[in-house]
């Protein structure tokens, strides 16, 4: 029976004349040329994409690690990549500069990143990150680098055990968690490193507020001052009542004398000089609007303490008034606390100024702060004029006696705070070579930017590709065979 | 030999057989001609490589059947690919051919792969393995497609029962076609004499 089907098929097939094939050779060769053109184009695209992905990594050469004593603060910094690798992931050695701020590179979301980020620039120009979940972070205040640039002190650090204070070694990426004076595991903030780097002043506060301000409704967290000896791990409470943490002006809390034996401390409008046991040598009231200049307030010889006095808006200030503030420098005699003369640093116009130290014993290195666009100060609302929310950008400058200043680091507007290792600062090693941050090493977060790219490809490119292919097939079949 | 010249020589020797198989697959002269042309365009594209391999027939056959399925998928049926309808080079000689028209109409009602497997097995006399190779599927798929195609022909066109076997799927003649394939392996695409 199938033989009958065979016969029927053969008889049916006999009715078909041979197809015309005049143009098939030419059409086939046209298709062959198009294939080769497409293949070459695809190859070029693949090579271009591969080159775009790999060449930056190939071309990127970290600066050679300078010999000890030759490292310098880079003359310029860039906002790090959102996915920039961490110190723990790939430690790059001692830092030349730390900075924090805004933008994807310096602030993330805790959903898949970290709210607080601090960029650490190594001596080879490489960028690494310190990450802090839960809150924006201000370097130089909540996070401070040691005088030699090797260690960073902070209250907590992502990826480490909970502790009162965490000290990170930038050379190996390891962090040491330290317990508080009462065995507490919360909450400390560094105030100032001792010049020798063996101890650090820390502000301690309870984990939970002990009450609420009846006027503002904000929680009250009484702070105290603790001196932590990192070599022994012993901590000593120097001052029990520092005030409510959230009302402290962190820019002017305390400063070490150059020999590390004395501490100038702010409590309200009063400034005191303490020794390392907490004994008070003198106390004086600076009056409203006058503050300790910052962690670098002590003059290089230790005989004077710099202060800044505000000329301008103090209580109810809009952004313009904040930006128009002027700060005048003055000095206290370190031995007695009385006003004295000192290097004639010119007035600075800024929302705030914070002294970090003295360059080569003559120029005062300071951060000047401009207000954020929507910054506004009200009398009864806590306002920290070097805080993350209040600052629009910060600039590191050297203020010369007799007037004039130099911008030490060319930084993008996203940078809201910086911290410089004291050794580099005092030896005047600024203007060092700078490299843009390399995209690698990266955190897994690098995959995130690929998601919208894939969505765009799927949503737009794929339908276009299908449409083009369908059209080409029709042309291949119709016009191609007609010898077009 | 010049590639174009060798291609034209190959085409002149195969085009009639290809056209006949294409007609069985499409059931339409215009579509059959399109199918042959599309197949040969793709063959011309890779002609040098096919010649160097020594046996273009397998590629040509595979291309013919895959293009047939592609054409069907693209819903090209009913699209006139010619500005002028091709002249009928031969008269309609269905008269006197028993069941030819019925076979063509019945084939049209099959799925393209079922149609293809019947043409490969009963027109080109390929073995199951060769048919599987041409269709790019497994031998068991060829077997099941053949069985289903014949069963569907019986259901859709009872008038063809005499041709395709009126009994069960495991009809002895069909079984013989499957089992005795080793002796019927030559492709009729390459054998003009089978006409």
XYZ file of C-alpha atoms in Angstrom:
679
model
C 0.000 0.000 0.000
C 2.812 2.363 0.705
C 4.036 1.461 -2.712
C 0.811 3.026 -3.970
C 1.573 6.151 -1.981
C 4.992 6.247 -3.549
C 3.490 6.005 -6.983
C 0.944 8.686 -6.223
C 3.642 11.015 -4.890
C 5.797 10.448 -7.949
C 2.874 11.129 -10.286
C 2.003 14.266 -8.351
C 5.618 15.462 -8.405
C 5.751 15.004 -12.181
C 3.418 17.956 -12.542
C 6.081 20.365 -11.276
C 8.304 21.927 -13.927
C 11.921 22.730 -12.963
C 12.135 26.007 -11.082
C 13.860 28.964 -12.665
C 17.289 29.428 -11.210
C 18.761 32.267 -13.292
C 19.370 34.623 -10.398
C 20.132 32.295 -7.521
C 23.895 32.446 -7.938
C 23.979 36.246 -7.842
C 21.492 36.381 -4.974
C 23.540 33.845 -3.043
C 26.731 35.790 -3.555
C 25.029 38.998 -2.445
C 23.904 37.213 0.671
C 27.454 35.955 1.161
C 28.850 39.486 0.950
C 26.225 40.743 3.380
C 27.069 37.894 5.750
C 30.708 38.798 5.706
C 29.985 42.476 6.205
C 27.733 41.673 9.143
C 30.281 39.311 10.608
C 32.989 41.955 10.311
C 30.715 44.542 11.895
C 29.882 42.188 14.747
C 33.536 41.432 15.231
C 34.342 45.134 15.368
C 31.560 45.702 17.911
C 32.768 42.802 20.035
C 36.325 44.064 19.876
C 35.243 47.585 20.755
C 33.194 46.357 23.715
C 36.011 44.110 24.867
C 38.473 46.958 24.508
C 36.192 49.338 26.398
C 35.945 46.844 29.222
C 39.548 45.794 29.426
C 41.680 48.684 28.283
C 41.004 50.883 31.312
C 42.180 48.040 33.525
C 45.170 47.389 31.297
C 46.142 51.020 31.070
C 45.588 51.706 34.742
C 48.883 51.721 36.509
C 48.888 52.563 40.195
C 51.509 55.059 41.093
C 54.645 53.340 42.284
C 54.654 53.112 46.045
C 56.927 55.882 47.242
C 59.708 55.175 49.667
C 58.948 55.893 53.264
C 58.755 59.598 53.838
C 58.052 60.401 50.197
C 54.315 59.856 50.209
C 52.235 62.961 49.626
C 48.630 64.055 49.799
C 47.320 63.922 46.204
C 46.774 67.234 44.502
C 43.432 66.071 43.197
C 40.776 63.518 44.052
C 37.816 62.118 42.161
C 34.573 60.624 43.381
C 35.122 56.879 43.707
C 33.096 54.302 41.789
C 29.868 53.273 43.433
C 31.219 49.722 43.605
C 34.762 50.657 44.625
C 36.475 47.821 46.484
C 36.923 48.013 50.220
C 40.002 48.198 52.395
C 39.259 44.723 53.753
C 38.847 43.353 50.231
C 42.124 44.647 48.851
C 44.152 46.695 51.338
C 46.345 49.286 49.636
C 48.535 50.365 52.523
C 48.757 53.598 54.498
C 46.560 56.472 53.425
C 47.510 59.868 52.136
C 43.983 61.225 52.338
C 40.516 60.202 53.458
C 37.357 61.885 52.228
C 33.621 61.446 52.575
C 30.610 63.099 51.019
C 27.677 62.721 48.728
C 26.884 61.115 45.389
C 26.780 57.433 44.455
C 30.438 56.977 45.206
C 30.325 58.403 48.709
C 26.806 57.646 49.832
C 24.697 54.588 49.129
C 21.465 53.085 50.249
C 21.408 50.399 52.897
C 19.088 48.367 50.646
C 21.988 47.130 48.586
C 24.913 49.373 49.504
C 25.931 51.428 52.533
C 24.686 54.834 53.583
C 28.048 55.904 54.836
C 31.178 55.618 52.703
C 34.669 56.938 53.225
C 37.234 56.885 50.438
C 40.808 56.051 51.390
C 43.487 57.170 48.939
C 46.608 55.046 49.230
C 50.194 56.105 48.668
C 50.042 54.458 45.233
C 47.015 56.569 44.296
C 44.574 53.693 44.576
C 41.124 54.153 46.066
C 39.606 51.860 48.688
C 36.479 52.254 50.715
C 35.417 52.032 54.333
C 31.700 51.353 54.549
C 29.274 52.297 57.299
C 25.704 51.038 57.164
C 22.908 52.999 58.699
C 24.074 56.592 58.498
C 26.039 59.076 56.440
C 29.562 59.445 57.719
C 31.778 62.505 58.164
C 35.467 61.737 57.955
C 37.802 63.676 60.207
C 35.162 63.619 62.919
C 33.344 60.257 63.140
C 36.151 58.533 61.276
C 39.748 59.619 61.803
C 43.054 58.538 60.341
C 46.090 58.068 62.558
C 49.051 60.461 62.274
C 51.083 57.941 60.273
C 48.173 57.138 57.942
C 48.147 53.451 58.799
C 45.141 53.162 61.104
C 41.597 54.439 61.019
C 39.472 54.778 64.140
C 35.695 54.666 63.927
C 32.704 53.702 66.034
C 31.682 50.833 63.780
C 32.560 49.408 60.413
C 30.576 47.182 58.073
C 31.751 43.602 58.196
C 33.268 43.776 61.684
C 31.969 42.580 65.016
C 29.970 45.128 66.989
C 32.244 47.051 69.282
C 32.698 50.298 71.150
C 35.451 51.410 68.819
C 36.886 49.783 65.701
C 40.465 50.405 64.593
C 41.292 49.324 61.045
C 44.819 48.616 59.841
C 44.983 49.871 56.257
C 48.018 47.730 55.463
C 46.238 44.411 55.908
C 42.584 45.437 56.002
C 42.014 43.848 59.389
C 39.972 45.587 62.040
C 40.345 45.433 65.778
C 37.206 45.778 67.853
C 37.670 47.459 71.220
C 35.344 47.295 74.221
C 34.431 50.465 76.086
C 35.534 51.449 79.607
C 32.461 49.825 81.178
C 32.620 46.777 78.955
C 30.176 48.397 76.586
C 30.084 47.584 72.894
C 28.499 50.883 71.903
C 28.978 53.744 71.107
C 32.203 55.645 70.578
C 33.385 58.278 68.118
C 37.000 59.324 67.713
C 37.745 62.918 68.659
C 41.490 63.204 68.063
C 44.512 60.966 67.638
C 47.458 61.619 69.910
C 50.455 62.824 67.857
C 52.374 59.606 68.555
C 49.447 57.495 67.342
C 49.483 55.317 70.462
C 46.307 56.688 71.956
C 43.114 58.272 70.795
C 40.578 60.568 72.379
C 37.113 59.150 72.123
C 33.650 60.491 72.765
C 31.450 57.886 74.447
C 27.662 57.973 74.548
C 24.916 55.520 75.474
C 23.325 53.339 72.819
C 19.868 54.715 73.577
C 18.811 58.218 74.618
C 18.336 58.731 78.306
C 15.538 61.209 77.744
C 14.053 63.623 75.281
C 14.513 67.344 74.893
C 11.177 68.942 75.889
C 11.617 71.715 73.310
C 12.904 69.893 70.251
C 11.712 66.365 71.034
C 15.107 64.966 70.080
C 16.686 62.238 72.192
C 19.319 63.201 74.727
C 22.572 61.215 74.661
C 24.989 62.451 77.352
C 28.540 62.168 76.077
C 31.768 61.744 77.984
C 35.408 62.008 76.964
C 37.597 58.928 77.128
C 41.312 58.514 76.436
C 42.062 55.105 74.965
C 45.602 53.739 75.042
C 45.809 51.521 71.968
C 49.028 49.839 73.069
C 47.496 48.546 76.304
C 43.801 48.711 75.447
C 43.197 50.633 78.696
C 40.695 53.463 78.537
C 40.318 56.279 81.040
C 37.331 58.573 81.379
C 38.646 62.131 81.360
C 35.409 64.068 81.415
C 32.111 62.616 82.588
C 29.821 65.362 81.360
C 30.630 66.580 77.913
C 27.021 67.479 77.086
C 24.348 66.112 74.812
C 26.074 64.435 71.892
C 23.653 65.852 69.372
C 24.259 69.421 70.472
C 28.049 69.257 70.401
C 29.959 71.182 67.789
C 32.135 68.332 66.572
C 34.474 70.629 64.641
C 35.947 72.032 67.824
C 35.704 69.331 70.459
C 39.329 68.807 71.430
C 42.950 69.023 70.336
C 46.200 67.360 71.449
C 49.296 69.388 72.189
C 52.253 68.492 69.918
C 53.898 66.468 72.686
C 50.630 64.628 73.359
C 50.718 65.522 77.063
C 47.895 68.069 77.024
C 44.401 68.217 75.668
C 42.459 71.371 74.917
C 38.778 70.573 75.377
C 35.558 72.398 74.612
C 32.576 72.169 76.950
C 29.867 74.532 75.873
C 31.506 77.931 75.504
C 34.302 77.001 77.898
C 37.727 75.727 76.896
C 39.856 73.736 79.343
C 43.343 72.350 79.287
C 43.587 68.812 80.619
C 46.477 66.472 81.136
C 46.203 62.795 80.182
C 44.759 61.991 83.579
C 41.935 64.484 83.183
C 43.376 67.012 85.613
C 42.409 70.527 84.574
C 45.172 73.112 84.269
C 42.899 76.027 83.436
C 39.464 76.810 82.114
C 38.130 79.930 80.484
C 34.965 81.014 78.749
C 35.334 82.005 75.124
C 31.926 83.607 74.879
C 29.333 83.074 72.158
C 30.588 82.406 68.654
C 34.189 81.665 69.587
C 35.456 78.106 69.408
C 38.534 75.979 69.517
C 39.873 76.020 65.944
C 39.912 72.209 65.590
C 42.071 69.144 66.161
C 45.040 71.118 64.867
C 44.497 74.072 67.166
C 47.800 73.752 69.039
C 50.595 75.736 67.453
C 53.645 73.662 66.392
C 55.592 74.811 69.456
C 52.686 74.004 71.757
C 52.609 77.491 73.235
C 49.435 78.730 71.618
C 45.973 77.361 70.970
C 44.155 78.682 67.916
C 40.542 79.741 68.146
C 38.014 80.938 65.603
C 35.477 83.647 66.282
C 32.350 84.008 64.210
C 31.345 87.290 62.631
C 27.933 86.746 61.174
C 24.757 84.838 61.637
C 24.571 82.600 64.702
C 20.979 81.586 65.485
C 18.425 82.123 62.692
C 20.344 81.778 59.454
C 19.310 81.051 55.896
C 21.754 79.662 53.383
C 23.026 83.046 52.251
C 23.673 84.106 55.824
C 25.463 80.852 56.556
C 27.622 81.230 53.460
C 28.473 84.820 54.378
C 29.829 83.932 57.809
C 33.339 85.157 58.506
C 35.763 83.533 60.930
C 38.584 85.385 62.610
C 41.527 83.530 64.068
C 42.775 84.246 67.554
C 45.039 82.526 70.078
C 45.070 81.438 73.681
C 48.188 81.098 75.739
C 48.518 77.356 76.298
C 50.028 77.929 79.722
C 47.324 80.203 81.083
C 44.399 80.276 78.688
C 44.494 84.029 78.287
C 44.327 85.668 74.881
C 47.640 86.118 73.182
C 49.126 87.012 69.801
C 50.039 84.598 67.087
C 50.473 84.226 63.342
C 48.206 86.703 61.577
C 45.948 84.356 59.685
C 43.425 86.334 57.672
C 39.692 85.961 58.179
C 37.937 83.161 56.308
C 34.491 83.444 54.790
C 32.705 80.109 55.115
C 29.862 78.441 56.954
C 32.513 76.809 59.153
C 36.256 76.340 59.343
C 38.112 73.539 61.058
C 41.874 73.558 61.662
C 43.686 70.266 61.026
C 47.258 71.299 61.807
C 50.215 73.375 60.758
C 52.102 72.891 57.496
C 55.866 73.208 57.987
C 55.210 75.020 61.248
C 53.866 78.136 59.556
C 50.676 77.698 57.527
C 47.435 76.621 59.130
C 45.853 73.761 57.189
C 42.088 73.910 57.499
C 38.881 72.728 55.958
C 36.437 75.409 54.927
C 32.806 74.479 54.525
C 30.088 75.919 52.332
C 26.425 75.321 53.215
C 24.184 72.834 51.442
C 21.606 74.403 49.133
C 18.727 73.987 51.551
C 20.759 74.560 54.709
C 19.018 76.611 57.340
C 19.817 77.166 60.990
C 17.076 77.704 63.568
C 17.689 78.620 67.165
C 16.193 75.529 68.781
C 17.061 72.875 66.183
C 20.351 71.020 66.476
C 22.698 72.306 63.778
C 26.241 71.076 63.274
C 28.013 73.380 60.874
C 30.386 70.616 59.746
C 27.657 67.927 59.672
C 26.770 65.827 56.645
C 23.343 67.338 56.126
C 24.441 70.923 56.611
C 27.558 70.992 54.407
C 27.376 71.533 50.639
C 31.083 71.054 49.961
C 34.402 71.350 51.725
C 37.793 72.605 50.603
C 41.193 71.854 52.101
C 43.286 74.996 52.243
C 46.520 76.240 53.717
C 46.112 79.655 55.325
C 49.300 81.682 55.241
C 50.220 84.110 57.986
C 49.862 87.627 56.677
C 47.076 86.642 54.322
C 46.551 84.434 51.364
C 45.746 80.794 51.048
C 46.438 77.757 48.887
C 43.910 75.125 47.885
C 45.688 71.890 48.752
C 43.401 69.326 47.160
C 41.304 69.864 44.061
C 38.170 67.989 45.072
C 34.769 67.492 43.426
C 31.694 69.120 44.929
C 30.529 65.794 46.348
C 33.371 65.862 48.876
C 32.005 67.153 52.180
C 34.902 66.333 54.503
C 38.550 65.268 54.414
C 41.127 63.953 56.820
C 44.893 64.090 56.338
C 47.487 62.011 58.213
C 49.144 64.399 60.626
C 52.676 63.394 59.632
C 52.095 64.304 55.984
C 50.353 67.516 56.959
C 53.048 68.783 59.280
C 55.859 67.905 56.881
C 54.075 69.806 54.120
C 53.784 66.865 51.735
C 50.932 68.089 49.553
C 50.481 68.298 45.803
C 51.388 64.677 45.259
C 50.564 62.789 42.050
C 46.944 61.778 41.637
C 45.212 59.032 39.678
C 41.562 58.607 38.903
C 40.010 55.727 40.809
C 40.200 52.434 38.941
C 36.926 50.515 38.588
C 38.603 47.414 39.951
C 38.882 45.818 42.438
C 35.137 46.045 42.696
C 32.453 44.929 45.061
C 29.647 42.692 43.720
C 27.610 45.882 43.573
C 29.225 46.435 40.170
C 26.551 44.124 38.774
C 23.854 46.613 39.682
C 24.480 49.079 36.835
C 24.153 46.122 34.449
C 20.477 45.666 35.358
C 19.123 48.812 33.685
C 21.408 48.122 30.735
C 19.932 44.655 30.318
C 16.411 46.025 30.692
C 17.074 48.571 27.956
C 18.539 45.877 25.714
C 15.591 43.588 26.217
C 12.999 46.320 25.974
C 14.360 48.211 22.995
C 17.175 46.474 21.207
C 15.699 42.991 20.978
C 12.456 44.042 19.231
C 14.517 46.133 16.834
C 16.768 43.176 16.080
C 13.775 40.949 15.431
C 12.221 43.541 13.153
C 15.443 43.970 11.193
C 15.911 40.228 10.839
C 12.341 39.723 9.666
C 12.720 42.493 7.111
C 16.023 41.135 5.860
C 14.519 37.695 5.423
C 11.746 39.116 3.319
C 14.234 41.022 1.225
C 16.385 37.932 0.872
C 13.374 35.991 -0.324
C 11.671 38.519 -2.529
C 13.899 41.220 -3.875
C 17.055 39.179 -3.742
C 15.598 36.567 -6.037
C 14.439 39.198 -8.454
C 18.020 40.219 -8.977
C 17.629 43.574 -7.223
C 36.550 24.852 -12.298
C 35.074 28.289 -11.758
C 32.704 28.171 -8.738
C 29.852 29.771 -10.635
C 30.272 27.363 -13.495
C 30.362 24.324 -11.211
C 27.337 25.635 -9.315
C 25.351 26.106 -12.485
C 26.310 22.632 -13.598
C 25.192 21.190 -10.262
C 21.931 23.105 -10.340
C 21.131 22.062 -13.890
C 21.466 18.445 -12.852
C 19.433 18.738 -9.642
C 16.853 21.430 -10.154
C 14.196 19.152 -11.581
C 14.345 16.713 -8.676
C 14.491 19.562 -6.156
C 11.475 21.181 -7.790
C 9.474 17.982 -7.615
C 10.219 17.466 -3.951
C 9.473 21.127 -3.276
C 6.135 20.782 -5.018
C 5.213 17.859 -2.812
C 6.202 19.838 0.236
C 4.344 23.008 -0.647
C 1.506 21.771 -2.830
C 1.843 24.907 -4.923
C 4.009 25.541 -7.961
C 4.808 29.117 -7.075
C 5.719 28.263 -3.549
C 7.702 25.274 -4.751
C 9.694 27.486 -7.073
C 10.292 29.961 -4.256
C 11.422 27.161 -2.009
C 13.870 25.830 -4.581
C 15.236 29.297 -5.225
C 15.632 30.094 -1.550
C 17.402 26.784 -1.076
C 19.782 27.336 -3.951
C 20.532 30.908 -2.866
C 21.724 29.539 0.437
C 23.659 26.822 -1.319
C 25.332 29.424 -3.551
C 26.290 31.353 -0.456
C 28.428 28.480 0.794
C 29.174 26.804 -2.522
C 32.959 26.621 -2.293
C 32.812 25.079 1.162
C 30.201 22.524 0.101
C 32.220 21.519 -2.927
C 35.345 21.136 -0.850
C 33.473 18.729 1.410
C 32.603 16.642 -1.607
C 28.881 16.021 -1.176
C 26.574 19.026 -1.484
C 23.450 16.851 -1.688
C 23.052 16.331 2.032
C 23.325 20.052 2.703
C 20.982 20.861 -0.161
C 18.370 18.441 1.087
C 18.629 19.637 4.664
C 18.342 23.231 3.500
C 15.321 22.443 1.338
C 13.421 20.923 4.235
C 14.420 23.460 6.835
C 13.550 26.285 4.452
C 10.209 24.639 3.863
C 9.447 24.667 7.569
C 10.763 28.224 7.855
C 8.562 29.370 5.004
C 5.567 27.817 6.634
C 6.404 29.435 9.946
C 6.789 32.806 8.326
C 3.303 32.436 6.911
C 4.558 32.929 3.419
C 1.754 30.946 2.039
C -0.343 33.141 -0.190
C 2.452 35.684 -0.754
C 3.064 36.171 -4.447
C 6.814 36.354 -4.901
C 6.600 37.038 -8.623
C 5.482 40.052 -10.503
C 4.421 37.763 -13.339
C 3.051 34.290 -12.697
C 5.402 31.657 -14.101
C 4.337 30.166 -17.355
C 3.045 26.657 -17.129
C 5.741 24.706 -18.830
C 3.771 21.522 -18.710
C 0.092 20.961 -19.093
C -1.947 19.996 -16.113
C -1.784 16.292 -16.502
C -3.639 15.283 -13.403
C -6.292 13.723 -15.498
C -5.588 10.093 -15.556
C -3.300 10.109 -12.578
C -5.079 8.222 -9.939
C -5.406 10.142 -6.729
C -2.743 12.776 -7.518
C -5.017 15.653 -6.765
C -6.383 13.954 -3.728
C -2.861 13.299 -2.487
C -1.863 16.929 -2.975
C -4.901 18.215 -1.091
C -4.376 15.696 1.665
C -0.704 16.591 2.011
C -1.626 20.245 2.343
C -3.667 19.388 5.409
C -0.691 17.876 7.201
C 1.727 19.721 9.415
C 4.855 20.720 7.497
C 7.079 18.263 9.300
C 4.643 15.434 8.718
C 4.513 16.369 5.057
C 8.283 16.481 4.942
C 8.726 13.096 6.510
C 6.314 11.487 4.055
C 8.117 13.043 1.094
C 11.495 11.937 2.411
C 10.361 8.432 3.191
C 7.983 7.671 0.304
C 9.108 9.976 -2.463
C 12.826 10.181 -1.941
C 13.009 6.667 -0.505
C 15.369 7.722 2.264
C 16.042 5.537 5.249
C 14.800 6.717 8.618
C 18.326 7.666 9.563
C 18.779 9.712 6.374
C 15.408 11.361 6.854
C 16.316 12.181 10.424
C 19.546 13.715 9.208
C 17.743 15.805 6.601
C 15.215 17.064 9.111
C 17.707 17.500 11.909
C 15.767 15.299 14.299
C 16.054 11.838 15.813
C 15.160 8.569 14.142
C 12.428 7.980 16.671
C 10.940 11.340 15.745
C 10.939 10.321 12.104
C 9.177 7.124 13.042
C 6.537 8.818 15.094
C 6.025 11.590 12.535
C 5.594 9.017 9.789
C 3.126 7.047 11.841
C 1.186 10.153 12.791
C 1.215 11.505 9.238
C -0.218 8.331 7.799
C -2.802 8.087 10.555
C -3.782 11.686 9.926
C -4.077 11.067 6.213
C -6.419 8.200 6.923
C -8.501 10.403 9.197
C -8.540 13.520 7.056
C -8.801 11.783 3.708
C -10.542 8.433 4.023
C -10.632 8.345 0.256
C -6.861 7.735 0.353
C -7.146 4.726 2.579
C -6.362 2.541 -0.371
C -3.111 4.444 -0.949
C -1.833 4.742 2.564
C -3.177 1.538 4.018
C -6.551 1.316 5.687
C -5.603 -0.790 8.616
C -3.743 0.090 11.743
C -0.677 2.240 12.039
C 1.413 -0.821 12.265
C 0.415 -1.793 8.771
C 2.722 -4.382 7.330
C 3.553 -2.357 4.253
C 4.510 0.649 6.353
C 6.457 -1.553 8.615
C 8.227 -2.948 5.604
C 9.067 0.562 4.504
C 10.655 1.177 7.838
C 12.429 -2.064 8.301
C 13.657 -2.556 4.771
C 15.210 0.856 4.489
C 18.743 -0.287 4.223
C 18.133 -1.477 0.727
C 16.358 1.717 -0.327
C 18.812 4.388 0.627
C 19.550 6.242 -2.553
C 17.998 9.666 -2.830
C 15.626 10.217 -5.670
C 16.611 13.880 -5.573
C 19.716 12.820 -7.331
C 18.048 10.266 -9.565
C 16.239 11.776 -12.447
C 15.499 8.323 -13.721
C 12.994 7.696 -10.944
C 10.554 9.956 -12.705
